[in-house]
Coordinates of C-alpha atoms in Angstrom, one line a residue:
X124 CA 0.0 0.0 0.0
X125 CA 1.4 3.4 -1.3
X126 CA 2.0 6.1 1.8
X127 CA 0.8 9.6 0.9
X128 CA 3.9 11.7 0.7
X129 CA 2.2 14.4 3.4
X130 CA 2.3 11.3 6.0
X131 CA 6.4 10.8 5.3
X132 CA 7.4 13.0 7.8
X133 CA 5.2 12.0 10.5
X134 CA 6.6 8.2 9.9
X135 CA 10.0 9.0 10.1
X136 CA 10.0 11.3 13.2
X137 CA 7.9 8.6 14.7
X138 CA 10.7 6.1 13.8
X139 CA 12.9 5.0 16.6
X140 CA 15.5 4.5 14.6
X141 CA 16.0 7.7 13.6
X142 CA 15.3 9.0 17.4
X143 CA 18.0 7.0 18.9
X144 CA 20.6 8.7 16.4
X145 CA 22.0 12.0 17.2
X146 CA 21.4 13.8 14.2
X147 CA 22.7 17.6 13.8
X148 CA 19.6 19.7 14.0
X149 CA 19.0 23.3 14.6
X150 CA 17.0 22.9 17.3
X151 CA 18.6 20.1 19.0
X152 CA 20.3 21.1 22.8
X153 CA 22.4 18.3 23.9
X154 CA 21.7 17.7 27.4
X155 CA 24.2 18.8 30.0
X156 CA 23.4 17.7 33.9
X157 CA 23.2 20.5 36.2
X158 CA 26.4 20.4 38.6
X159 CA 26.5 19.6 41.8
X160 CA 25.5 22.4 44.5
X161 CA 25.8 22.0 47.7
X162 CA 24.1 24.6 50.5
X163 CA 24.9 25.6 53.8
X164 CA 23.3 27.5 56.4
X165 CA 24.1 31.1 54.9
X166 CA 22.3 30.1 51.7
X167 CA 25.4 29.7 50.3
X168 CA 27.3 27.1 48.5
X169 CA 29.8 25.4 50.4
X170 CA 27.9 22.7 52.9
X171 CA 26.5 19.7 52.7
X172 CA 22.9 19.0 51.4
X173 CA 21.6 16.4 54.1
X174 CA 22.1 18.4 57.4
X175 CA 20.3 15.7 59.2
X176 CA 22.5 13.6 61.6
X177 CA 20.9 10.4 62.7
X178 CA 23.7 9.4 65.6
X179 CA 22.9 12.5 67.2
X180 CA 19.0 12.1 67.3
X181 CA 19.3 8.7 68.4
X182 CA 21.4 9.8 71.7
X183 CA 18.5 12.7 72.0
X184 CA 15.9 10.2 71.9
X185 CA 17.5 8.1 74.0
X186 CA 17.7 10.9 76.5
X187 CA 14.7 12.5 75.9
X188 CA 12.1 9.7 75.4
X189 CA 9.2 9.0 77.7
X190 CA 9.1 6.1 79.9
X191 CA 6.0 5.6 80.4
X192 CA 3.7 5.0 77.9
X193 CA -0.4 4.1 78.1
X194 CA -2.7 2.9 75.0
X195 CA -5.3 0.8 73.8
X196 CA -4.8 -2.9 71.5
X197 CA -7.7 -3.8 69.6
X198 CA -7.4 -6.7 67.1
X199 CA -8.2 -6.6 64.1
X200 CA -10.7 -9.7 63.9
X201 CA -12.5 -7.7 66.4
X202 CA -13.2 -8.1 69.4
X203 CA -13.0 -5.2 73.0
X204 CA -10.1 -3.2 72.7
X205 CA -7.6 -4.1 75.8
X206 CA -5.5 -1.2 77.8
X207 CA -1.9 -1.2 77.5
X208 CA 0.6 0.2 79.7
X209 CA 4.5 0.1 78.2
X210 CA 7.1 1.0 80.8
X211 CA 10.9 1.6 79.0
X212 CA 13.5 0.8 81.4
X213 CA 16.7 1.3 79.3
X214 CA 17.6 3.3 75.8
X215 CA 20.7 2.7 74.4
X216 CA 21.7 4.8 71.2
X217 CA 23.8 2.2 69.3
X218 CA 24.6 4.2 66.1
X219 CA 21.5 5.3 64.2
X220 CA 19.2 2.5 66.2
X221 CA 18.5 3.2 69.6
X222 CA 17.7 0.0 72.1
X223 CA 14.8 -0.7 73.9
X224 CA 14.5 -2.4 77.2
X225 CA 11.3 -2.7 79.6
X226 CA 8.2 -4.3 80.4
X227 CA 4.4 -3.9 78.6
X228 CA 1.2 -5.3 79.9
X229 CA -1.4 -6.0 77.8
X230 CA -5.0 -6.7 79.6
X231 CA -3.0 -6.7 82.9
X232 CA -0.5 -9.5 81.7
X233 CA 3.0 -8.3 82.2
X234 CA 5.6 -9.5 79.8
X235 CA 8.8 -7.9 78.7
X236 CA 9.7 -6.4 75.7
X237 CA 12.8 -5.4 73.6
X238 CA 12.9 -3.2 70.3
X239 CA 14.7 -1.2 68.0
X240 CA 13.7 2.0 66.7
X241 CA 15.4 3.7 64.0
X242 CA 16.1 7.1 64.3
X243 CA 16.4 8.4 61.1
X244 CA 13.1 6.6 60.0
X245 CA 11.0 6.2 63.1
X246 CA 11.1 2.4 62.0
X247 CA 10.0 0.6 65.5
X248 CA 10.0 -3.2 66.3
X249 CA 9.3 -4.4 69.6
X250 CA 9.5 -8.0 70.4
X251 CA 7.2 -9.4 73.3
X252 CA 9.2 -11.8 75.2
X253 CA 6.8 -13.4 77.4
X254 CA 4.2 -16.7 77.7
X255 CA 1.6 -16.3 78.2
X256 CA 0.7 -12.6 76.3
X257 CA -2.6 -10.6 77.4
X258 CA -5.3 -9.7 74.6
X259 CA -5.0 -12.9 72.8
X260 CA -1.6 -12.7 71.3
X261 CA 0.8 -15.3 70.5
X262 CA 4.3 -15.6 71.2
X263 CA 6.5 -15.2 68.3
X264 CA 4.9 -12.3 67.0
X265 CA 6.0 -8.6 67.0
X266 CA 4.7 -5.2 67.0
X267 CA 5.9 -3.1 63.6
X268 CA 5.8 0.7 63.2
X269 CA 6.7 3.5 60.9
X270 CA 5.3 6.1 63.4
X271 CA 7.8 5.6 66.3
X272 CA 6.1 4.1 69.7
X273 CA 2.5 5.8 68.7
X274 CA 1.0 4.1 66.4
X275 CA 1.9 0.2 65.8
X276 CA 0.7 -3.3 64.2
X277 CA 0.8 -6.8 65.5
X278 CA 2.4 -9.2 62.8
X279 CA 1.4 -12.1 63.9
X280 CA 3.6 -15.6 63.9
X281 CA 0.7 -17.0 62.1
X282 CA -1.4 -16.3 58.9
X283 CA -4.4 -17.8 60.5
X284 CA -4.0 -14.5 63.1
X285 CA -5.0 -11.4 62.1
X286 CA -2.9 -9.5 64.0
X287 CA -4.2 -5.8 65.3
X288 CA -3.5 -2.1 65.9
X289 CA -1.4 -0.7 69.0
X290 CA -2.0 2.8 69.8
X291 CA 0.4 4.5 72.8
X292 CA 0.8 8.1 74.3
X293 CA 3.2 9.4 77.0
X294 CA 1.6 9.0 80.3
X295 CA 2.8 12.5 80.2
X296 CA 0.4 14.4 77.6
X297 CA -2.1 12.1 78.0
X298 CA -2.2 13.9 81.9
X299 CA -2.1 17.5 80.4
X300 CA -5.5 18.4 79.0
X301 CA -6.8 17.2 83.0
X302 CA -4.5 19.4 84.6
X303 CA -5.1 22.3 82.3
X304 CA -9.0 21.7 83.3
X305 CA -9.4 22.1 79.2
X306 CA -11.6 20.1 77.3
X307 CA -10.5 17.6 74.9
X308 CA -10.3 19.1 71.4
X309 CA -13.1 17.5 69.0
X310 CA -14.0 17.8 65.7
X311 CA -16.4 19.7 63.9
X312 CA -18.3 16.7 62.5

């Protein structure tokens, strides 16, 4: 079948054969990557990019880090959600990671716990090293975060468990809006 001489040029731009060779052109840049800037604290150009220093925010957590921590677990098959009350004996900044030592009680069961959490990612895992473990957990399993000590899931050491969602505050603020004598903020809606 004949091609219509108007239709020529569309073929051979569309052609990747002809795309994938430089050809001279008039209005053909080549492409030059920018350099490499780097910016300090002045605005000028002499510092490093990345001012963030993980080592040092994993001594200030270590330091500065609650001990005492209250929540709720609720699975998430259901079921009443069961108070939880973590208590952090020991942090040790080891590098980036910072060490958790202590005891958690889950439905009034004690057990206790040891964790990482990452402190330039907030990545938590806290391992539950007792038998028997309050509100219906397993041994084996872990709690995972990406939100630091707040906010958590169970992964379960079975696929036949659903697992479930750990929520924590410091004792701390969670005693602030009573002392105040403020109401609790709500929502409009």
């Amino acid at each position: 079948m004949p091609v219509p001489l108007a239709a020529l040029p569309l073929l051979l731009a569309a052609s990747p054969v002809l795309a994938a060779s430089p050809l001279p052109a008039d209005g053909f840049v080549p492409f030059t990557p920018p350099s490499m800037q780097a910016i300090d604290q002045e605005g000028g150009a002499s510092g490093e990019v990345e001012t963030f220093d993980p080592i040092a925010r994993a001594r200030l957590i270590a330091e500065q880090m609650p001990r005492r921590w209250s929540g709720r677990y609720q699975s998430f098959s259901g079921g009443p959600a069961v108070p939880v009350q973590l208590r952090i004996d020991g942090a040790t900044p080891m590098g980036q990671m910072v060490d958790l030592r202590g005891a958690m009680a889950i439905g009034g069961v004690e057990s206790p716990v040891q964790g990482n959490l990452n402190a330039k990612s907030d990545q938590l895992d806290l391992l539950l090293l007792g038998d028997p473990l309050g509100g219906a957990l397993e041994p084996g399993g872990a709690f995972q975060s990406v939100q630091g000590l707040s906010l958590s899931g169970w992964r379960a050491p079975r696929l036949t468990t659903p697992g479930g969602r750990l929520q924590l505050i410091p004792e701390t603020t969670a005693a602030r809006p009573a002392e105040a004598g403020q109401p609790p903020v709500r929502g409009l809606w």
